CSV table of C-alpha atoms in Angstrom, one decimal:
chain,number,residue,atom,x,y,z
B,1,MET,CA,-16.3,3.8,6.1
B,2,PRO,CA,-18.2,5.9,8.4
B,3,LEU,CA,-17.8,9.4,8.4
B,4,PRO,CA,-15.8,11.3,11.9
B,5,ARG,CA,-18.2,13.0,13.9
B,6,LEU,CA,-17.4,16.1,15.3
B,7,GLY,CA,-15.5,16.0,18.5
B,8,THR,CA,-13.6,12.8,17.6
B,9,ARG,CA,-10.0,12.6,17.5
B,10,SER,CA,-10.3,11.0,14.0
B,11,VAL,CA,-11.7,14.6,12.4
B,12,ARG,CA,-8.0,15.8,13.3
B,13,LEU,CA,-6.9,13.1,10.5
B,14,ARG,CA,-7.2,15.1,7.0
B,15,THR,CA,-7.2,12.4,3.7
B,16,ALA,CA,-4.4,13.9,1.0
B,17,PRO,CA,-5.9,16.7,-0.5
B,18,ALA,CA,-7.6,16.2,-4.1
B,19,VAL,CA,-6.9,19.6,-5.4
B,20,PHE,CA,-3.2,19.7,-4.4
B,21,VAL,CA,-1.1,17.0,-4.4
B,22,VAL,CA,2.5,17.3,-5.7
B,23,LEU,CA,5.7,14.6,-5.3
B,24,ALA,CA,7.4,17.1,-3.2
B,25,VAL,CA,9.8,14.6,-1.7
B,26,ALA,CA,13.1,15.8,0.3
B,27,LEU,CA,15.9,13.5,-1.0
B,28,GLY,CA,19.1,14.5,-0.5
B,29,GLY,CA,18.0,18.1,0.3
B,30,THR,CA,16.7,18.7,-2.9
B,31,LEU,CA,12.7,18.9,-3.7
B,32,LEU,CA,11.6,16.7,-5.8
B,33,ALA,CA,8.6,18.9,-7.4
B,34,VAL,CA,7.1,21.9,-6.2
B,35,SER,CA,3.6,23.3,-7.1
B,36,PRO,CA,1.8,26.1,-5.8
B,37,ASP,CA,-1.4,25.6,-3.9
B,38,GLY,CA,-3.7,27.2,-6.3
B,39,ALA,CA,-4.9,26.7,-10.0
B,40,ARG,CA,-5.0,29.6,-12.4
B,41,HIS,CA,-8.0,29.5,-15.1
B,42,GLY,CA,-6.9,30.1,-18.7
B,43,LYS,CA,-4.2,29.3,-20.6
B,44,ALA,CA,-1.2,30.6,-19.7
B,45,SER,CA,0.8,32.2,-22.3
B,46,ALA,CA,3.8,30.0,-24.1
B,47,GLY,CA,7.0,31.0,-23.2
B,48,ALA,CA,6.1,33.2,-20.3
B,49,SER,CA,9.1,33.4,-18.2
B,50,GLY,CA,10.6,30.6,-20.0
B,51,HIS,CA,8.0,28.2,-18.9
B,52,ALA,CA,6.8,25.6,-21.1
B,53,VAL,CA,3.0,25.2,-21.4
B,54,ILE,CA,1.9,21.5,-21.3
B,55,GLU,CA,-1.7,20.1,-22.8
B,56,VAL,CA,-3.1,18.0,-20.6
B,57,SER,CA,-5.7,15.8,-22.3
B,58,GLU,CA,-6.6,12.4,-23.8
B,59,SER,CA,-5.7,13.0,-27.6
B,60,ARG,CA,-2.4,15.7,-26.6
B,61,CYS,CA,-1.1,14.4,-23.6
B,62,GLY,CA,2.4,15.9,-22.6
B,63,SER,CA,2.6,18.1,-26.4
B,64,GLY,CA,4.1,21.7,-25.7
B,65,TRP,CA,7.7,21.0,-24.5
B,66,THR,CA,9.4,21.6,-27.4
B,67,ARG,CA,12.8,22.9,-25.8
B,68,PRO,CA,14.5,19.9,-23.7
B,69,GLU,CA,17.3,21.9,-22.0
B,70,PRO,CA,18.5,20.7,-18.7
B,71,GLY,CA,18.2,22.8,-15.4
B,72,VAL,CA,15.4,23.9,-13.1
B,73,ARG,CA,12.3,24.0,-15.3
B,74,THR,CA,8.5,25.0,-14.7
B,75,PHE,CA,6.0,23.7,-16.6
B,76,ASP,CA,2.4,25.1,-16.9
B,77,LEU,CA,0.2,22.0,-17.3
B,78,HIS,CA,-3.1,23.1,-18.9
B,79,ASN,CA,-6.2,20.7,-18.6
B,80,SER,CA,-7.8,21.4,-22.1
B,81,SER,CA,-10.3,18.3,-21.4
B,82,ASP,CA,-13.6,18.5,-20.0
B,83,GLY,CA,-12.7,16.5,-16.6
B,84,ALA,CA,-10.4,16.8,-13.9
B,85,ALA,CA,-7.0,14.9,-14.3
B,86,GLU,CA,-3.8,14.2,-13.0
B,87,VAL,CA,-0.3,14.4,-14.4
B,88,TYR,CA,3.0,12.4,-13.8
B,89,LEU,CA,6.6,13.3,-15.0
B,90,GLU,CA,8.1,10.2,-15.4
B,91,ASP,CA,11.2,8.2,-17.0
B,92,PRO,CA,9.1,6.2,-19.6
B,93,ASP,CA,11.1,3.2,-19.0
B,94,SER,CA,11.9,2.6,-15.3
B,95,HIS,CA,8.3,4.5,-14.6
B,96,ALA,CA,10.6,6.2,-12.0
B,97,VAL,CA,8.1,9.8,-11.3
B,98,TYR,CA,10.0,13.1,-11.0
B,99,GLY,CA,7.1,15.5,-10.4
B,100,GLU,CA,3.3,14.9,-9.8
B,101,VAL,CA,0.0,17.1,-9.8
B,102,GLU,CA,-3.1,16.1,-8.9
B,103,GLY,CA,-6.7,17.6,-9.5
B,104,ILE,CA,-6.2,19.8,-12.6
B,105,ALA,CA,-9.6,21.0,-13.0
B,106,PRO,CA,-11.0,21.5,-16.5
B,107,GLY,CA,-10.1,24.7,-18.0
B,108,THR,CA,-7.1,25.4,-15.3
B,109,THR,CA,-3.7,25.6,-15.3
B,110,ARG,CA,-1.5,24.6,-12.7
B,111,GLN,CA,2.3,24.8,-12.5
B,112,LEU,CA,4.8,21.9,-11.9
B,113,THR,CA,8.5,22.8,-11.1
B,114,VAL,CA,11.4,20.3,-11.5
B,115,ARG,CA,15.2,20.0,-12.1
B,116,VAL,CA,15.4,17.8,-15.6
B,117,GLY,CA,18.7,16.6,-16.6
B,118,LYS,CA,20.4,13.7,-18.7
B,119,GLY,CA,17.5,11.3,-19.6
B,120,SER,CA,14.3,10.7,-20.9
B,121,TYR,CA,11.0,12.1,-19.9
B,122,ALA,CA,7.4,11.5,-20.8
B,123,PHE,CA,4.4,13.4,-19.2
B,124,GLU,CA,1.6,10.5,-17.8
B,125,CYS,CA,-2.2,12.1,-18.3
B,126,VAL,CA,-4.5,10.2,-16.0
B,127,PRO,CA,-8.2,11.8,-16.2
B,128,ASP,CA,-10.7,11.1,-13.7
B,129,ASP,CA,-13.1,8.4,-15.6
B,130,ALA,CA,-10.7,7.2,-18.3
B,131,ASP,CA,-7.3,5.6,-19.0
B,132,ALA,CA,-4.2,7.0,-18.5
B,133,VAL,CA,-2.4,8.2,-21.4
B,134,THR,CA,1.5,8.7,-22.0
B,135,GLY,CA,2.5,11.6,-23.8
B,136,PRO,CA,5.5,11.8,-26.3
B,137,THR,CA,9.2,10.8,-24.9
B,138,VAL,CA,11.8,13.8,-24.5
B,139,ARG,CA,15.6,13.1,-24.3
B,140,ILE,CA,17.8,15.5,-22.6
B,141,THR,CA,21.4,14.6,-23.4
B,142,SER,CA,23.4,16.5,-20.4
B,143,GLY,CA,22.6,18.0,-17.3
B,144,GLN,CA,21.9,16.6,-13.8
B,145,ARG,CA,18.4,15.3,-13.3
B,146,GLY,CA,16.6,16.0,-9.7
B,147,PRO,CA,15.4,13.0,-7.9
B,148,GLY,CA,12.8,10.6,-8.7
B,149,ALA,CA,11.3,7.6,-7.3
B,150,ALA,CA,9.8,4.2,-8.3
B,151,PRO,CA,5.4,4.4,-7.9
B,152,VAL,CA,4.2,2.3,-5.1
B,153,SER,CA,1.0,0.3,-5.9
B,154,GLU,CA,-1.9,-0.3,-3.5
B,155,HIS,CA,-0.9,-3.9,-3.8
B,156,ASP,CA,2.8,-3.0,-2.4
B,157,LEU,CA,1.3,-1.7,0.8
B,158,ILE,CA,-1.0,-4.5,1.3
B,159,PRO,CA,1.7,-6.5,3.3
B,160,PRO,CA,2.1,-3.2,5.8
B,161,ALA,CA,-1.1,-2.7,6.4
B,162,LEU,CA,-1.8,-6.1,7.3
B,163,SER,CA,1.1,-6.0,9.6
B,164,TYR,CA,0.2,-2.8,10.9
B,165,GLN,CA,-3.5,-3.8,11.8
B,166,LYS,CA,-2.3,-7.3,13.6
B,167,TRP,CA,-0.3,-4.7,16.0
B,168,VAL,CA,-3.4,-2.6,16.6
B,169,GLY,CA,-5.5,-5.5,17.6
B,170,ASP,CA,-2.8,-6.7,20.1
B,171,GLY,CA,-2.2,-2.9,21.5
B,172,LEU,CA,-6.4,-2.6,21.6
B,173,ALA,CA,-6.2,-5.6,23.8
B,174,ASP,CA,-3.8,-3.8,26.1
B,175,VAL,CA,-5.8,-0.9,26.1
B,176,VAL,CA,-8.7,-2.6,27.5
B,177,ARG,CA,-6.6,-4.3,30.1
B,178,LEU,CA,-5.2,-0.8,31.2
B,179,THR,CA,-8.4,1.1,31.1
B,180,THR,CA,-10.2,-1.9,33.2
B,181,ARG,CA,-7.9,-1.0,35.9
B,182,LEU,CA,-8.7,2.8,35.7
B,183,GLN,CA,-12.4,1.5,35.8
B,184,ARG,CA,-11.6,-0.7,39.0
B,185,ASP,CA,-10.2,2.6,40.8
B,186,ILE,CA,-13.1,4.8,40.1
B,187,ASP,CA,-15.6,2.1,40.8
B,188,GLY,CA,-13.8,1.5,44.4
B,189,GLY,CA,-14.0,5.7,45.0
B,190,ASP,CA,-9.5,5.6,44.5
B,191,LEU,CA,-9.2,8.7,42.6
B,192,ALA,CA,-5.6,9.3,43.3
B,193,ALA,CA,-5.0,5.9,41.9
B,194,ALA,CA,-7.3,6.6,39.0
B,195,ARG,CA,-5.2,9.7,38.1
B,196,SER,CA,-1.8,7.6,38.3
B,197,ASP,CA,-3.7,5.0,36.0
B,198,TRP,CA,-5.5,7.1,33.7
B,199,LEU,CA,-2.4,8.5,31.9
B,200,PRO,CA,-0.8,4.8,30.7
B,201,ALA,CA,-4.1,4.0,29.6
B,202,HIS,CA,-4.6,6.6,27.6
B,203,LEU,CA,-0.8,6.6,26.1
B,204,GLU,CA,-1.5,3.1,25.2
B,205,TYR,CA,-4.3,4.1,23.1
B,206,GLU,CA,-3.0,7.0,21.3
B,207,ARG,CA,0.4,4.8,20.0
B,208,LEU,CA,-2.5,3.6,17.9
B,209,GLY,CA,-2.7,6.6,15.7
B,210,ALA,CA,-2.7,5.5,12.4
B,211,ALA,CA,-5.8,3.2,12.9
B,212,TYR,CA,-8.2,6.1,14.3
B,213,ASP,CA,-10.0,6.6,10.9
B,214,ALA,CA,-10.9,3.1,10.7
B,215,PHE,CA,-12.3,3.1,14.5
B,216,GLY,CA,-15.2,5.0,12.9
B,217,ASP,CA,-17.5,6.6,15.5
B,218,ALA,CA,-15.9,4.5,18.1
B,219,ASP,CA,-13.5,7.1,18.6
B,220,ALA,CA,-15.5,9.3,19.6
B,221,GLN,CA,-16.9,7.5,22.7
B,222,ILE,CA,-13.0,6.6,23.3
B,223,ASN,CA,-11.0,9.8,22.6
B,224,GLY,CA,-13.4,12.7,22.2
B,225,THR,CA,-13.2,16.2,23.0
B,226,ASP,CA,-15.6,18.7,23.6
B,227,ALA,CA,-15.1,20.5,19.8
B,228,GLY,CA,-18.3,21.4,18.5
B,229,LEU,CA,-20.1,20.4,21.7
B,230,ALA,CA,-23.3,22.7,22.2
B,231,ASP,CA,-22.4,22.7,26.3
B,232,GLY,CA,-18.5,22.1,25.7
B,233,VAL,CA,-17.2,19.9,28.7
B,234,ARG,CA,-20.8,19.5,30.4
B,235,ASP,CA,-22.3,18.4,27.3
B,236,LYS,CA,-23.7,14.7,27.4
B,237,ASP,CA,-21.6,13.9,24.3
B,238,PHE,CA,-18.5,14.8,26.0
B,239,ALA,CA,-17.3,11.0,26.6
B,240,GLY,CA,-14.0,8.9,26.7
B,241,PHE,CA,-10.5,9.4,28.5
B,242,HIS,CA,-10.8,13.5,28.2
B,243,ARG,CA,-14.2,13.7,29.9
B,244,ILE,CA,-12.6,11.3,32.5
B,245,GLU,CA,-9.4,13.6,32.6
B,246,TYR,CA,-11.6,16.4,33.0
B,247,GLY,CA,-13.5,15.0,36.1
B,248,LEU,CA,-10.0,13.2,37.8
B,249,TRP,CA,-8.3,17.0,37.5
B,250,HIS,CA,-11.5,19.2,38.5
B,251,GLY,CA,-12.4,17.6,41.6
B,252,GLU,CA,-15.3,15.5,40.4
B,253,SER,CA,-16.6,12.9,42.7
B,254,SER,CA,-16.4,9.1,41.9
B,255,ASP,CA,-20.0,8.8,41.3
B,256,GLY,CA,-19.9,11.8,38.9
B,257,LEU,CA,-17.3,9.4,37.0
B,258,ARG,CA,-18.5,5.9,37.0
B,259,ALA,CA,-21.0,6.1,34.4
B,260,PRO,CA,-18.3,7.9,31.5
B,261,ALA,CA,-15.7,5.0,33.0
B,262,ALA,CA,-18.1,2.1,32.2
B,263,ALA,CA,-18.9,3.5,28.9
B,264,LEU,CA,-15.5,4.3,27.9
B,265,ALA,CA,-14.5,0.5,29.1
B,266,LYS,CA,-17.7,-0.7,26.8
B,267,ALA,CA,-16.7,1.1,24.3
B,268,LEU,CA,-12.8,-0.2,24.0
B,269,THR,CA,-14.1,-3.8,24.6
B,270,GLY,CA,-16.3,-3.9,22.0
B,271,LEU,CA,-13.8,-1.9,19.1
B,272,ARG,CA,-11.2,-4.7,20.5
B,273,ASP,CA,-13.9,-7.6,19.6
B,274,SER,CA,-14.8,-6.2,16.5
B,275,TRP,CA,-11.6,-5.1,15.3
B,276,ALA,CA,-10.5,-8.6,13.4
B,277,GLN,CA,-13.7,-8.0,11.0
B,278,THR,CA,-12.4,-4.3,10.4
B,279,ARG,CA,-10.2,-3.6,7.1
B,280,MET,CA,-8.1,-0.6,6.8
B,281,ASP,CA,-7.3,1.0,3.7
B,282,PRO,CA,-3.7,0.1,2.7
B,283,ALA,CA,-3.6,3.4,0.5
B,284,GLN,CA,-3.8,5.7,3.6
B,285,LEU,CA,-1.1,4.1,5.5
B,286,GLY,CA,2.0,6.4,4.5
B,287,LEU,CA,-0.3,9.5,4.8
B,288,ARG,CA,-1.4,8.5,8.5
B,289,ALA,CA,2.7,8.5,9.4
B,290,HIS,CA,2.6,11.7,8.6
B,291,GLU,CA,-0.8,13.0,10.0
B,292,ILE,CA,0.0,11.7,13.3
B,293,LEU,CA,2.9,14.2,14.2
B,294,GLU,CA,0.9,16.8,11.9
B,295,ASN,CA,-1.7,16.4,14.6
B,296,THR,CA,0.1,16.3,17.1
B,297,VAL,CA,1.8,20.0,16.3
B,298,GLN,CA,-1.4,21.2,15.9
B,299,PHE,CA,-3.2,20.0,19.1
B,300,GLU,CA,-0.6,18.5,21.7
B,301,LEU,CA,2.0,21.2,21.4
B,302,THR,CA,-0.5,23.9,21.5
B,303,GLY,CA,-2.4,22.4,24.4
B,304,ARG,CA,-5.8,22.0,22.9
B,305,THR,CA,-6.5,18.5,24.0
B,306,ASP,CA,-5.6,19.3,27.8
B,307,TYR,CA,-8.3,18.7,30.5
B,308,GLY,CA,-6.4,19.4,33.6
B,309,SER,CA,-3.3,16.2,33.7
B,310,GLY,CA,-0.8,18.3,32.0
B,311,SER,CA,0.1,15.5,30.2
B,312,ASN,CA,0.4,17.0,26.5
B,313,LEU,CA,4.3,15.9,26.0
B,314,ALA,CA,3.7,12.8,27.0
B,315,THR,CA,0.8,12.1,24.4
B,316,ALA,CA,3.2,14.0,21.9
B,317,ARG,CA,5.5,11.2,23.0
B,318,ALA,CA,3.3,8.0,22.5
B,319,ASN,CA,2.4,9.5,19.0
B,320,LEU,CA,6.0,9.4,18.1
B,321,ASP,CA,6.1,5.6,19.2
B,322,GLY,CA,3.0,5.1,16.7
B,323,THR,CA,4.7,7.0,13.8
B,324,ARG,CA,7.7,4.6,14.4
B,325,GLN,CA,5.5,1.8,14.2
B,326,VAL,CA,4.0,2.5,11.0
B,327,LEU,CA,7.5,3.5,9.7
B,328,SER,CA,8.7,0.1,11.1
B,329,ARG,CA,6.0,-1.3,8.1
B,330,LEU,CA,6.9,1.0,5.6
B,331,ARG,CA,10.5,0.9,5.6
B,332,PRO,CA,11.1,-2.2,2.7
B,333,LEU,CA,9.2,0.1,0.3
B,334,LEU,CA,11.1,3.8,1.6
B,335,THR,CA,14.6,2.0,1.5
B,336,THR,CA,14.7,2.1,-1.9
B,337,ARG,CA,12.9,5.4,-2.7
B,338,TYR,CA,13.5,7.8,0.1
B,339,ALA,CA,17.1,8.8,0.0
B,340,ASP,CA,17.4,10.8,3.1
B,341,LEU,CA,15.9,7.8,5.1
B,342,PRO,CA,19.0,8.1,7.2
B,343,GLY,CA,18.0,11.7,8.1
B,344,LEU,CA,14.4,10.9,8.9
B,345,ASP,CA,15.7,8.3,11.4
B,346,GLN,CA,18.1,10.7,12.9
B,347,GLU,CA,15.2,13.3,12.8
B,348,LEU,CA,13.0,10.6,14.8
B,349,ASP,CA,16.0,10.3,17.4
B,350,ARG,CA,16.2,14.0,18.1
B,351,ALA,CA,12.8,14.6,18.5
B,352,GLN,CA,12.4,11.4,21.1
B,353,ARG,CA,15.3,13.1,23.1
B,354,THR,CA,13.8,16.1,23.3
B,355,LEU,CA,10.3,15.0,24.4
B,356,ASP,CA,11.8,12.4,26.5
B,357,GLY,CA,14.1,15.6,28.6
B,358,PHE,CA,10.7,16.8,29.6
B,359,ARG,CA,10.1,13.5,31.7
B,360,HIS,CA,10.6,13.2,35.2
B,361,GLY,CA,9.8,9.3,36.7
B,362,PRO,CA,6.0,8.8,36.2
B,363,GLY,CA,5.5,12.6,35.7
B,364,TRP,CA,5.8,15.1,32.5
B,365,THR,CA,6.3,18.7,32.7
B,366,PRO,CA,3.2,20.7,31.6
B,367,LEU,CA,3.8,22.9,28.8
B,368,ASP,CA,2.6,25.9,30.7
B,369,GLN,CA,5.6,25.0,32.8
B,370,LEU,CA,7.9,25.3,29.6
B,371,SER,CA,10.4,28.0,29.2
B,372,ARG,CA,10.0,30.1,26.0
B,373,ALA,CA,13.3,28.0,24.7
B,374,GLN,CA,11.9,24.7,25.5
B,375,ARG,CA,8.6,25.3,23.8
B,376,GLU,CA,10.6,26.5,20.8
B,377,GLN,CA,13.1,23.9,20.6
B,378,ALA,CA,9.8,21.2,21.0
B,379,ASP,CA,8.1,23.6,18.2
B,380,SER,CA,11.0,23.1,16.1
B,381,VAL,CA,12.1,19.9,16.3
B,382,LEU,CA,8.4,18.2,15.6
B,383,GLY,CA,7.9,20.5,13.0
B,384,ASP,CA,11.2,19.7,11.2
B,385,LEU,CA,9.7,16.1,11.7
B,386,VAL,CA,6.6,16.7,10.1
B,387,GLU,CA,8.0,18.5,7.0
B,388,ARG,CA,10.2,15.1,6.5
B,389,LEU,CA,6.9,12.7,6.9
B,390,ALA,CA,5.0,14.3,4.3
B,391,SER,CA,7.9,12.9,2.0
B,392,VAL,CA,6.8,9.6,3.4
B,393,ALA,CA,3.1,10.4,2.3
B,394,THR,CA,3.8,11.4,-0.9
B,395,LEU,CA,5.9,8.4,-1.8
B,396,CYS,CA,3.5,5.8,-0.5
B,397,ASP,CA,0.6,7.4,-2.3
B,398,PRO,CA,-0.5,4.8,-4.9
B,399,ARG,CA,-0.3,6.3,-8.4
B,400,ARG,CA,-3.4,5.1,-10.6
B,401,THR,CA,-1.8,4.6,-14.0
B,402,VAL,CA,-4.9,2.9,-15.9
């Protein structure tokens, strides 16, 4: 897959961090596991602050848990091998995962905090370049354990990814149709109609949020911003919807907008026609469900992508629609893994009601016209939703076990 260029929408989307991914899933209001961002060099002293030092290596994976008592326990995972590794704390019978830390560098120690209770546990060490190794089983005879989740495989994610990819193909056809209308407005010199038709076309594209990374370089031509461009909005590489938005709302003539509109229509048509040969990465689907709204908070609610139309809240609403489309395909996997799925649904509905409150017929309230209370409400409801969607990203992150 091509690397995204500066100024594209797809640079907003981040892949799962290689050095810090934990199974921090809010199930029933309880964190499944918590791990600090940083790594500590050197081996932790045994028993420091009640911590258990757990060895991460192929020969002694999981050794060091000598006092299996119930309650909240912190494990210092020390990688004594010569390569990076990820570690899971799981039920060796059901393989339900209770905690996870990825990217533990050689010679470093990372912490994992988990509530353990009655049941069986084992650490699984997965070196970057070797097979997984399961450590000794530890049994606890009392107490209530924290939440766990059955792992998801890439095979599990293929059907939802194929379904979503088909939906994106249909969506691209709609974007091309709406953009063709926008191009006709500009070619005909009717800029008032172009301003009316720009938003529906742009929002239809924004709803395809989980596919931006698969769009590759085409996204720069379709939805690029002026970020990283030497001449900003006047740079020759500033293109796509936002280029046209800037011109429509800053008094540019139809003559100046005809070439950008033609380029946009051409890029979208090419993307639509080639989409059937594109393959999305199924492993990224859960991550994208989270990042669509994470980027909404970062870019739309801050006004960083407003080039004159004042439509950031409309874009946020379209992004919410896009998130729902991804979640609808992941729901069969989440139903048995995410205990607070009803709570997520409630937050999605609350976010939709909040954003819909800023719509007035075909128009939307610009960000700079919101009261402080309204801004805080929008930030709060979407911020809370982003936190919940982080759970989806983690639960749908395929685990490597061999």
